[in-house]
PDB file of C-alpha atoms in Angstrom:
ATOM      1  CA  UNK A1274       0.000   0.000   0.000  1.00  0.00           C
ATOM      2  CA  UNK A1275       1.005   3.657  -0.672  1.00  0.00           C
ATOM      3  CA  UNK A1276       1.519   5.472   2.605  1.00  0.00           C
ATOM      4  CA  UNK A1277       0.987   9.365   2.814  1.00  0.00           C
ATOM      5  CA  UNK A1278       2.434  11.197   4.867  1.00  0.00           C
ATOM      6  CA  UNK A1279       1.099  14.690   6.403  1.00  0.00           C
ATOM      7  CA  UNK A1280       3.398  17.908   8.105  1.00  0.00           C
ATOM      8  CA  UNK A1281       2.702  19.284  10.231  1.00  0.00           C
ATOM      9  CA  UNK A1282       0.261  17.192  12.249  1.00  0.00           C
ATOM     10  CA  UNK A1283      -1.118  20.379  13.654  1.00  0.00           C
ATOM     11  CA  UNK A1284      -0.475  23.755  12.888  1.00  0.00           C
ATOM     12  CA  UNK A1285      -1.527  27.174  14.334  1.00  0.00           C
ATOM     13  CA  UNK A1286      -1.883  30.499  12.456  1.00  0.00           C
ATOM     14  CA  UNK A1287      -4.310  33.926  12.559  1.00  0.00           C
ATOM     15  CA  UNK A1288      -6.339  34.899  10.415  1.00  0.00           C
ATOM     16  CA  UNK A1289      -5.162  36.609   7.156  1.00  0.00           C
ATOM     17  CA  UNK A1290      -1.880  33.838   7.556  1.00  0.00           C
ATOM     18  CA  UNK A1291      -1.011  32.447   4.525  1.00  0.00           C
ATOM     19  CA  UNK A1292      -1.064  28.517   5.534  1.00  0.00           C
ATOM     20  CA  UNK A1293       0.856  25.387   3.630  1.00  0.00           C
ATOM     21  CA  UNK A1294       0.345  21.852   4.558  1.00  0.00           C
ATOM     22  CA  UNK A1295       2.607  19.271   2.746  1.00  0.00           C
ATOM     23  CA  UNK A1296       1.561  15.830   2.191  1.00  0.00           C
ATOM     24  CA  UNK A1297       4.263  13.384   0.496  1.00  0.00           C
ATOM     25  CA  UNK A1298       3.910  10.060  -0.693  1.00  0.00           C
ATOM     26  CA  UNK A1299       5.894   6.640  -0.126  1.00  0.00           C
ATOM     27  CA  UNK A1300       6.202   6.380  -4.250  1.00  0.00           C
ATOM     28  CA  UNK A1301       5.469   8.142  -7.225  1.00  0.00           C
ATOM     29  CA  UNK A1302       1.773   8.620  -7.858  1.00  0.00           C
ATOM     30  CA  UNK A1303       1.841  11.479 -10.443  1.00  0.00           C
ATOM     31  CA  UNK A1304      -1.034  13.639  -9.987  1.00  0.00           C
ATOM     32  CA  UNK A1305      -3.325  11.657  -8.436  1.00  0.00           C
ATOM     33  CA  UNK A1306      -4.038  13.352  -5.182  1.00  0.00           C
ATOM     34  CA  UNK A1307      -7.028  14.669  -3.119  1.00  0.00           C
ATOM     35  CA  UNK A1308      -7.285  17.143  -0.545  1.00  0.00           C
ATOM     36  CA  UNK A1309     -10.423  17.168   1.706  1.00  0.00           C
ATOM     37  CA  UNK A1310     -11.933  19.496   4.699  1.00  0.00           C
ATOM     38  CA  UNK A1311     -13.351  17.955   7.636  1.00  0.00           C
ATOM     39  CA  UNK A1312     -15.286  19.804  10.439  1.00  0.00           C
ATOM     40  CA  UNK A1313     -16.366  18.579  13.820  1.00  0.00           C
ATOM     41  CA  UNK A1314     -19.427  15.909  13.375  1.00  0.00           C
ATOM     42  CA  UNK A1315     -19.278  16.618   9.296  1.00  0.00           C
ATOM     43  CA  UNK A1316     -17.690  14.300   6.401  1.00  0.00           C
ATOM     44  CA  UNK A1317     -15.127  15.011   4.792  1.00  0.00           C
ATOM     45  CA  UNK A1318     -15.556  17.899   2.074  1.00  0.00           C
ATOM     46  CA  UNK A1319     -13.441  17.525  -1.390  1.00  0.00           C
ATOM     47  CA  UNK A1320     -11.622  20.705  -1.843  1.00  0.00           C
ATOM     48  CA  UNK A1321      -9.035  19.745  -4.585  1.00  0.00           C
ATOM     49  CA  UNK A1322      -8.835  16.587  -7.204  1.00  0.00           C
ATOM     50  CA  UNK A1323      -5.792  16.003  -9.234  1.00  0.00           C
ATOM     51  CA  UNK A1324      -3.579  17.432  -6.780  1.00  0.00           C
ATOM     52  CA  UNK A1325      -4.165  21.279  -8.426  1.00  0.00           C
ATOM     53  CA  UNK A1326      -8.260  20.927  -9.533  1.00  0.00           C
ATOM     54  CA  UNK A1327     -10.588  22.971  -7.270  1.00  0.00           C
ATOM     55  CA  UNK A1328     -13.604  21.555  -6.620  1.00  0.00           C
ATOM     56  CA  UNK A1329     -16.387  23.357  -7.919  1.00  0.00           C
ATOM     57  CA  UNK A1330     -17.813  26.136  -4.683  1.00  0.00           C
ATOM     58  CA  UNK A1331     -14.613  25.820  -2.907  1.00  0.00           C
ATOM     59  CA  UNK A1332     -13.058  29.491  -2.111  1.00  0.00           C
ATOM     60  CA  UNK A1333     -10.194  30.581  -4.444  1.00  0.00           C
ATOM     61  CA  UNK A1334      -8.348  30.638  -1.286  1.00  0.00           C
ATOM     62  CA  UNK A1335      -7.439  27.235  -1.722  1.00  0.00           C
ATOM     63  CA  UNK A1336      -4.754  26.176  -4.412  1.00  0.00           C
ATOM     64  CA  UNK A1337      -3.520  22.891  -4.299  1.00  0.00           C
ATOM     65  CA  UNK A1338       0.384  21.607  -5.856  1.00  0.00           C
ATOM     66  CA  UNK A1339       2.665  19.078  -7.103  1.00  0.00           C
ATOM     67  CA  UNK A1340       3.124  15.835  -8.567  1.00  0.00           C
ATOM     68  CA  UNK A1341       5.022  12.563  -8.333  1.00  0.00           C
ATOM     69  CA  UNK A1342       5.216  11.825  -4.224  1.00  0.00           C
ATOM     70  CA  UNK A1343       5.554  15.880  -3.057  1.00  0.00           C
ATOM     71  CA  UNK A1344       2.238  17.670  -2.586  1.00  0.00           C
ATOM     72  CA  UNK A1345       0.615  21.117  -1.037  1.00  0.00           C
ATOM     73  CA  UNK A1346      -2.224  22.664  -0.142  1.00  0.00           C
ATOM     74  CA  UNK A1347      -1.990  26.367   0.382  1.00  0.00           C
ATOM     75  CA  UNK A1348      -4.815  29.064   1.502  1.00  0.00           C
ATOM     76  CA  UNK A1349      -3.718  32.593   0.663  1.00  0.00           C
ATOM     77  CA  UNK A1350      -5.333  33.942   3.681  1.00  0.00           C
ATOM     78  CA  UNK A1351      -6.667  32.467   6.203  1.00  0.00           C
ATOM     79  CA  UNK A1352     -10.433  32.674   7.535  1.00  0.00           C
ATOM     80  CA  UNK A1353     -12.039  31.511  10.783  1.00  0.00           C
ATOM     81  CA  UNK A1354     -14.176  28.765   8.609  1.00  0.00           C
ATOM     82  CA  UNK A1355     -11.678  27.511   7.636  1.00  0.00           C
ATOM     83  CA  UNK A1356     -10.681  25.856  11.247  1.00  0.00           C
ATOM     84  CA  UNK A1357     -10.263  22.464  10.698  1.00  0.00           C
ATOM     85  CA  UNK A1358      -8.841  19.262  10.012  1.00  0.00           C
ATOM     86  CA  UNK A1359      -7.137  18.558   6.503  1.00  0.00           C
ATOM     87  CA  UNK A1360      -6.413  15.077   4.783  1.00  0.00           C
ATOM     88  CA  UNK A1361      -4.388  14.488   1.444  1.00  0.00           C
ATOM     89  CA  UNK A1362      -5.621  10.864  -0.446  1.00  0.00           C
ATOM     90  CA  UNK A1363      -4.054   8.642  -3.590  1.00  0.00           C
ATOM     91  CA  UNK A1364      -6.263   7.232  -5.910  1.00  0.00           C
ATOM     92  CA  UNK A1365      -3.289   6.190  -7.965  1.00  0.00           C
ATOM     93  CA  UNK A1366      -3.162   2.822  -6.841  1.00  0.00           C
ATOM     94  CA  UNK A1367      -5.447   0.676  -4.680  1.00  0.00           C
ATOM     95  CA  UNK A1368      -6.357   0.532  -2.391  1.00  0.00           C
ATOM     96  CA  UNK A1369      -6.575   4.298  -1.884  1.00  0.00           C
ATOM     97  CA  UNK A1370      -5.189   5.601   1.113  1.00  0.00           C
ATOM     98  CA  UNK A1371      -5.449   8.878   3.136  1.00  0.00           C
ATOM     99  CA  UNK A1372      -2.920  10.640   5.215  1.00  0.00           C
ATOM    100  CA  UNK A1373      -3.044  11.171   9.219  1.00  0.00           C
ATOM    101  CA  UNK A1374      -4.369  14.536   8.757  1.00  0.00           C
ATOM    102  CA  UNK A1375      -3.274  18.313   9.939  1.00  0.00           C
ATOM    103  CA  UNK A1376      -5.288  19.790  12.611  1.00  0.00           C
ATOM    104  CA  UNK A1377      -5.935  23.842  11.372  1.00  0.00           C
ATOM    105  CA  UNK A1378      -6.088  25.870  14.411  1.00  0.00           C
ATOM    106  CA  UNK A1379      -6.331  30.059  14.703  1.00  0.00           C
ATOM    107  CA  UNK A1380      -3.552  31.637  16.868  1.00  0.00           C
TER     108      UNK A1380
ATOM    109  CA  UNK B1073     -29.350  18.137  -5.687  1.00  0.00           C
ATOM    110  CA  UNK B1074     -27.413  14.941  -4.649  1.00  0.00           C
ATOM    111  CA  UNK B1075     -27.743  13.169  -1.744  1.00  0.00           C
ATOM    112  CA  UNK B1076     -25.836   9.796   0.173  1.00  0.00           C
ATOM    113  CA  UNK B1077     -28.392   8.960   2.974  1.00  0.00           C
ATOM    114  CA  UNK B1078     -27.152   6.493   5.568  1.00  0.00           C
ATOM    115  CA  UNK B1079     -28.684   4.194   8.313  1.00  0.00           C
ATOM    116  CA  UNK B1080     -28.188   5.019  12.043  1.00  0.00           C
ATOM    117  CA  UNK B1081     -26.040   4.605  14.705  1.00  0.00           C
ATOM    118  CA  UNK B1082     -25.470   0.658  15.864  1.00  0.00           C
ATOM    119  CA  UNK B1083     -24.213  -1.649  18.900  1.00  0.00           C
ATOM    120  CA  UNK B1084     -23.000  -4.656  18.409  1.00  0.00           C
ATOM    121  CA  UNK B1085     -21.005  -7.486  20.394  1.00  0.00           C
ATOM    122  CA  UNK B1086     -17.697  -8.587  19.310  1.00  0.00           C
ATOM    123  CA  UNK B1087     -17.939 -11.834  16.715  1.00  0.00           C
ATOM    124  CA  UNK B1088     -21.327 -10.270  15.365  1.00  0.00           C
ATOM    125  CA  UNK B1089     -22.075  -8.434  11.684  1.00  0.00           C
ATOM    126  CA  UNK B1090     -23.204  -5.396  10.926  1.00  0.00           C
ATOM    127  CA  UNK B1091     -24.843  -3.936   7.743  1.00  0.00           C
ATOM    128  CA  UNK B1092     -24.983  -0.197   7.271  1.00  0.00           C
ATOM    129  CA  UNK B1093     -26.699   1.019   4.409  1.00  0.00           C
ATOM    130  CA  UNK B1094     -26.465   4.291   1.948  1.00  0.00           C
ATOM    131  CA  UNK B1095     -29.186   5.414   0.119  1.00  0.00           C
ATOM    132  CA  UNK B1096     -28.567   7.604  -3.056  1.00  0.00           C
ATOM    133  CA  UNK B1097     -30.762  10.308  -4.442  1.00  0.00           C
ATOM    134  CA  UNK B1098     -30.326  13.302  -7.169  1.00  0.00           C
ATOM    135  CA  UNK B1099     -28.183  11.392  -9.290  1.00  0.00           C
ATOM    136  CA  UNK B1100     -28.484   8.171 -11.661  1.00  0.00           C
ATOM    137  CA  UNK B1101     -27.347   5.765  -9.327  1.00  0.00           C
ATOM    138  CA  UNK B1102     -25.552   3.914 -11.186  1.00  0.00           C
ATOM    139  CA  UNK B1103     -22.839   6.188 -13.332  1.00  0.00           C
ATOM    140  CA  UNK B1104     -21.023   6.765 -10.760  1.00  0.00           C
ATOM    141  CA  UNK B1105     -19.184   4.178  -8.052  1.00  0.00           C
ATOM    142  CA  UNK B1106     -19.757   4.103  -4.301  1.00  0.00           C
ATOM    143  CA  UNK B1107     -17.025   3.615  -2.011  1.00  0.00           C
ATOM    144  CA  UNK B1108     -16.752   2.885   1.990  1.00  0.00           C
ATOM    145  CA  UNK B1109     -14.420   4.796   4.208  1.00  0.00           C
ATOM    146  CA  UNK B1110     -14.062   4.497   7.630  1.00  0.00           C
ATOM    147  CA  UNK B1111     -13.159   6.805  10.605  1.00  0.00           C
ATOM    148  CA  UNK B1112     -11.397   5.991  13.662  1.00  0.00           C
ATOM    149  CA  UNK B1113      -9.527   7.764  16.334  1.00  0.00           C
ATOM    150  CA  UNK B1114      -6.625   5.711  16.145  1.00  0.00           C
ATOM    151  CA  UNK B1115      -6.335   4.894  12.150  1.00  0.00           C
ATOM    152  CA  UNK B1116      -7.847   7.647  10.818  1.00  0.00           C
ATOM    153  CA  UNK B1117      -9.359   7.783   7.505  1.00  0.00           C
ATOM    154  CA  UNK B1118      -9.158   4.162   5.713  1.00  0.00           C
ATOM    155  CA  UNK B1119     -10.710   3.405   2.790  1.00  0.00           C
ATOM    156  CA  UNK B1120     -12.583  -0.095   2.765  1.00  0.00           C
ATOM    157  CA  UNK B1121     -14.044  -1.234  -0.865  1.00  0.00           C
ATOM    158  CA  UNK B1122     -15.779   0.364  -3.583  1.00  0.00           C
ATOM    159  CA  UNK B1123     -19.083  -1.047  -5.794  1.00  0.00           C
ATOM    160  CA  UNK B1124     -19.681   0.002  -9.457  1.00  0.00           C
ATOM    161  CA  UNK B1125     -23.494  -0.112  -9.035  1.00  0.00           C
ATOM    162  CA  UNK B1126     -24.313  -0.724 -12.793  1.00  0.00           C
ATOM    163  CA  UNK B1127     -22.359  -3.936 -13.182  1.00  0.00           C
ATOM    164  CA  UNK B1128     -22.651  -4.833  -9.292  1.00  0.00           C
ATOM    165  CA  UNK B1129     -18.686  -5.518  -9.512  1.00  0.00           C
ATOM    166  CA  UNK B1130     -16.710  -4.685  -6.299  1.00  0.00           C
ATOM    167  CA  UNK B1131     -12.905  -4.169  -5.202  1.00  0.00           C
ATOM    168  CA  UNK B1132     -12.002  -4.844  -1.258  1.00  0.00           C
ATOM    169  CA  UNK B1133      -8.859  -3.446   0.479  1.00  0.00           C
ATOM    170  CA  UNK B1134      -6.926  -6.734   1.350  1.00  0.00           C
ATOM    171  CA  UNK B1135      -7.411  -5.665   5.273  1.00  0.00           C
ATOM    172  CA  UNK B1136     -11.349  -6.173   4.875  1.00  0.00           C
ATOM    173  CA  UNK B1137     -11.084  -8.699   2.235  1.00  0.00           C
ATOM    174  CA  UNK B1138     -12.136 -11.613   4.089  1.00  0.00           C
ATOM    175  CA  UNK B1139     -15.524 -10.225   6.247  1.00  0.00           C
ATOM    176  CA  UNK B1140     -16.605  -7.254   3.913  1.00  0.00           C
ATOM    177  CA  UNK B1141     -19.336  -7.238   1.249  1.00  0.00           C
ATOM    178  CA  UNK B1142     -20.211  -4.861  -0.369  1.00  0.00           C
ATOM    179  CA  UNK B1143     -23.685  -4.910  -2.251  1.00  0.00           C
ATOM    180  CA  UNK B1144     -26.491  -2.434  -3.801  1.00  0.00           C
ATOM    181  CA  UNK B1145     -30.370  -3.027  -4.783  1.00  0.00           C
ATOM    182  CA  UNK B1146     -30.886  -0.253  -7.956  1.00  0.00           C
ATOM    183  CA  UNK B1147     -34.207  -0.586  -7.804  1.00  0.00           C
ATOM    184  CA  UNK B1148     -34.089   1.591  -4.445  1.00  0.00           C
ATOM    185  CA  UNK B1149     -30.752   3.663  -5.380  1.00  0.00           C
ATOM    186  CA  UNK B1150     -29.141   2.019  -2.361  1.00  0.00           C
ATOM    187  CA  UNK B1151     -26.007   0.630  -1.584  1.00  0.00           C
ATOM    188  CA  UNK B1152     -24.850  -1.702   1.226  1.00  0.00           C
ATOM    189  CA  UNK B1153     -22.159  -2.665   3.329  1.00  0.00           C
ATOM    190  CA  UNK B1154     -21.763  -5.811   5.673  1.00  0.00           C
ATOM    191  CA  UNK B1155     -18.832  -6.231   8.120  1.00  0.00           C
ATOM    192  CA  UNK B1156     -18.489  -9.368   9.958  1.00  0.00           C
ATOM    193  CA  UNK B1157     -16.622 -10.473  12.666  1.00  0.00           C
ATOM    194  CA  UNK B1158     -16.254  -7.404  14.418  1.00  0.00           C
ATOM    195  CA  UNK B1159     -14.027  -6.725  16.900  1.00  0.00           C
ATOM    196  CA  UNK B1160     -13.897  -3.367  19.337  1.00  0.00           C
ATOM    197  CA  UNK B1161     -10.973  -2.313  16.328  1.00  0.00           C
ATOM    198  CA  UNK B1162     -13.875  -2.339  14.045  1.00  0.00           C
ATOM    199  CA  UNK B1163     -15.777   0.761  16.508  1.00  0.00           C
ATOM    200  CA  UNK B1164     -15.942   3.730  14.013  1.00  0.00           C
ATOM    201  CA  UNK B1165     -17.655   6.044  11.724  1.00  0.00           C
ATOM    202  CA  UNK B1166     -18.606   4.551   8.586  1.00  0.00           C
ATOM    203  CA  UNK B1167     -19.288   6.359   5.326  1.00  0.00           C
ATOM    204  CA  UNK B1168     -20.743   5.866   1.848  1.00  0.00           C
ATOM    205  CA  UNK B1169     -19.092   8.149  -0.746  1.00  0.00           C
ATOM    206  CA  UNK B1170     -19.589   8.786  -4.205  1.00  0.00           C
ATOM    207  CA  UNK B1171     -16.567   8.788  -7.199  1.00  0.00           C
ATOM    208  CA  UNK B1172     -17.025  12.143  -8.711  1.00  0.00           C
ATOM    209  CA  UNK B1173     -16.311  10.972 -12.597  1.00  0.00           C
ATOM    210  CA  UNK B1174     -17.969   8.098 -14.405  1.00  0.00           C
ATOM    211  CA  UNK B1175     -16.230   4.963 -14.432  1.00  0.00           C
ATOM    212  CA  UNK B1176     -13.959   6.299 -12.255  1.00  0.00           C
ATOM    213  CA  UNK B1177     -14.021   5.866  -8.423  1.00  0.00           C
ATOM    214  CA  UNK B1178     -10.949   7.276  -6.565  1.00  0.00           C
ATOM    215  CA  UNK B1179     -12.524  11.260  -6.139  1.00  0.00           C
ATOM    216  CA  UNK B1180     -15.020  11.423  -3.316  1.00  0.00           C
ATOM    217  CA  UNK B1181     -17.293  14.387  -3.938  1.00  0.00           C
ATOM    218  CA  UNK B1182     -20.132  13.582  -1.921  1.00  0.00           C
ATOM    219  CA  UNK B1183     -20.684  11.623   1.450  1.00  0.00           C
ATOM    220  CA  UNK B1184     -22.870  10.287   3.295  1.00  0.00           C
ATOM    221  CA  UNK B1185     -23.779  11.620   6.664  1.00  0.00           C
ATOM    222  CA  UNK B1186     -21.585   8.890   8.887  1.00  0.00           C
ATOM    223  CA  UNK B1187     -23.105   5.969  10.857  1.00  0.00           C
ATOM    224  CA  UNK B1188     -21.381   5.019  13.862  1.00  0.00           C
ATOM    225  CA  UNK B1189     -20.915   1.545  14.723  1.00  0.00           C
ATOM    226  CA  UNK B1190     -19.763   0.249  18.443  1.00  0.00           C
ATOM    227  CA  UNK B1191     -18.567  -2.719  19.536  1.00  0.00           C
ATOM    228  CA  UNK B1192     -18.782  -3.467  22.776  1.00  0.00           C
ATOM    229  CA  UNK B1193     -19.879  -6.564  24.951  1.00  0.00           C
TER     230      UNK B1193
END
């Protein structure tokens, strides 16, 4: 299986912070990378698809990068909705597999 | 607008099955492949199996492969998923999600609301 891994496993900025999360993975899976929101009690939400897509209604805040096992997900400036935790997944091979997550916090 | 309905919450006692189901709606159920993902404290987010609900055809992650099946009824738009032999490692939110693209399963654009599952004796 293709392991991702997340940094940082938490982070904490304030609002208007421009925020990077990196996500690499254990062997080259071009693109094929997923970034997703989750709140409290929600599901996850898809915010980017082949590693640099946006999904359609998600704030052009969010820009996703990379390819081959290095990845990041920026936001340009950060907003109180946008507390949360963040999880990169491959869908290069099977079985797909999701990182540990980064935990979004405001300073 | 689309929406993955699931069954609610369950208890169970270790060496017993459970069977969660996902109802879909706002879509044509079967372009588009459902997938199972589980949540847990410790493991995080783990993906379980998908089913292509046209053909009825599934794929199980090796970890799952021996007590998982995955199964859907189109003639209700709703998918299924049966766990056996649970174990208090099995305790955790399960979800439904879609595959955003045709054909194609590995994008999850829309989930199901959770269902939590406990084991305990």
């Amino acid at each position: 299986d293709i392991q991702m891994t997340q940094s940082p496993s938490s982070l904490s900025a304030s609002v208007g912070d421009r925020v990077t999360i990196t996500c690499q993975a254990s062997q080259d899976i071009n693109k094929f990378l997923n970034w997703y929101q989750q709140k409290p009690g929600k599901p996850p939400k898809l915010l980017i698809y082949d590693a640099s897509n946006l999904e359609t209604g998600v704030p052009s805040r969010f820009s996703g990068s990379g390819s081959g096992t290095d990845f990041t997900v920026t936001i340009s400036s950060l907003q109180p909705e946008d507390i949360a935790t963040y999880y990169c997944q491959q869908y290069d091979n099977l079985p797909y597999t999701f990182g540990q997550g980064t935990k979004l916090e405001i300073k | 607008q689309v929406q993955l309905v699931q069954s609610g919450a369950e208890v169970k006692k270790p060496g017993a099955s459970v069977k969660v189901s996902c109802k879909a709606s706002g879509y044509a159920f079967t372009d588009k492949y459902l997938n199972w993902v589980r949540q847990t404290p410790g493991q995080g987010l783990q993906w379980m199996g998908r089913i292509n609900p046209d053909t009825g055809d599934t794929y199980y992650a090796q970890e799952f492969q021996d007590r998982l099946t995955l199964t859907r009824d189109t003639s209700i738009t709703t998918a299924y998923m049966d766990l056996s032999g649970l174990t208090s490692d099995d305790t955790a939110i399960y979800y439904c999600a879609r595959g955003k693209f045709e054909w194609f399963s590995g994008n999850f654009d829309f989930w199901g609301q959770g269902t939590l599952v406990t084991v305990s004796s």
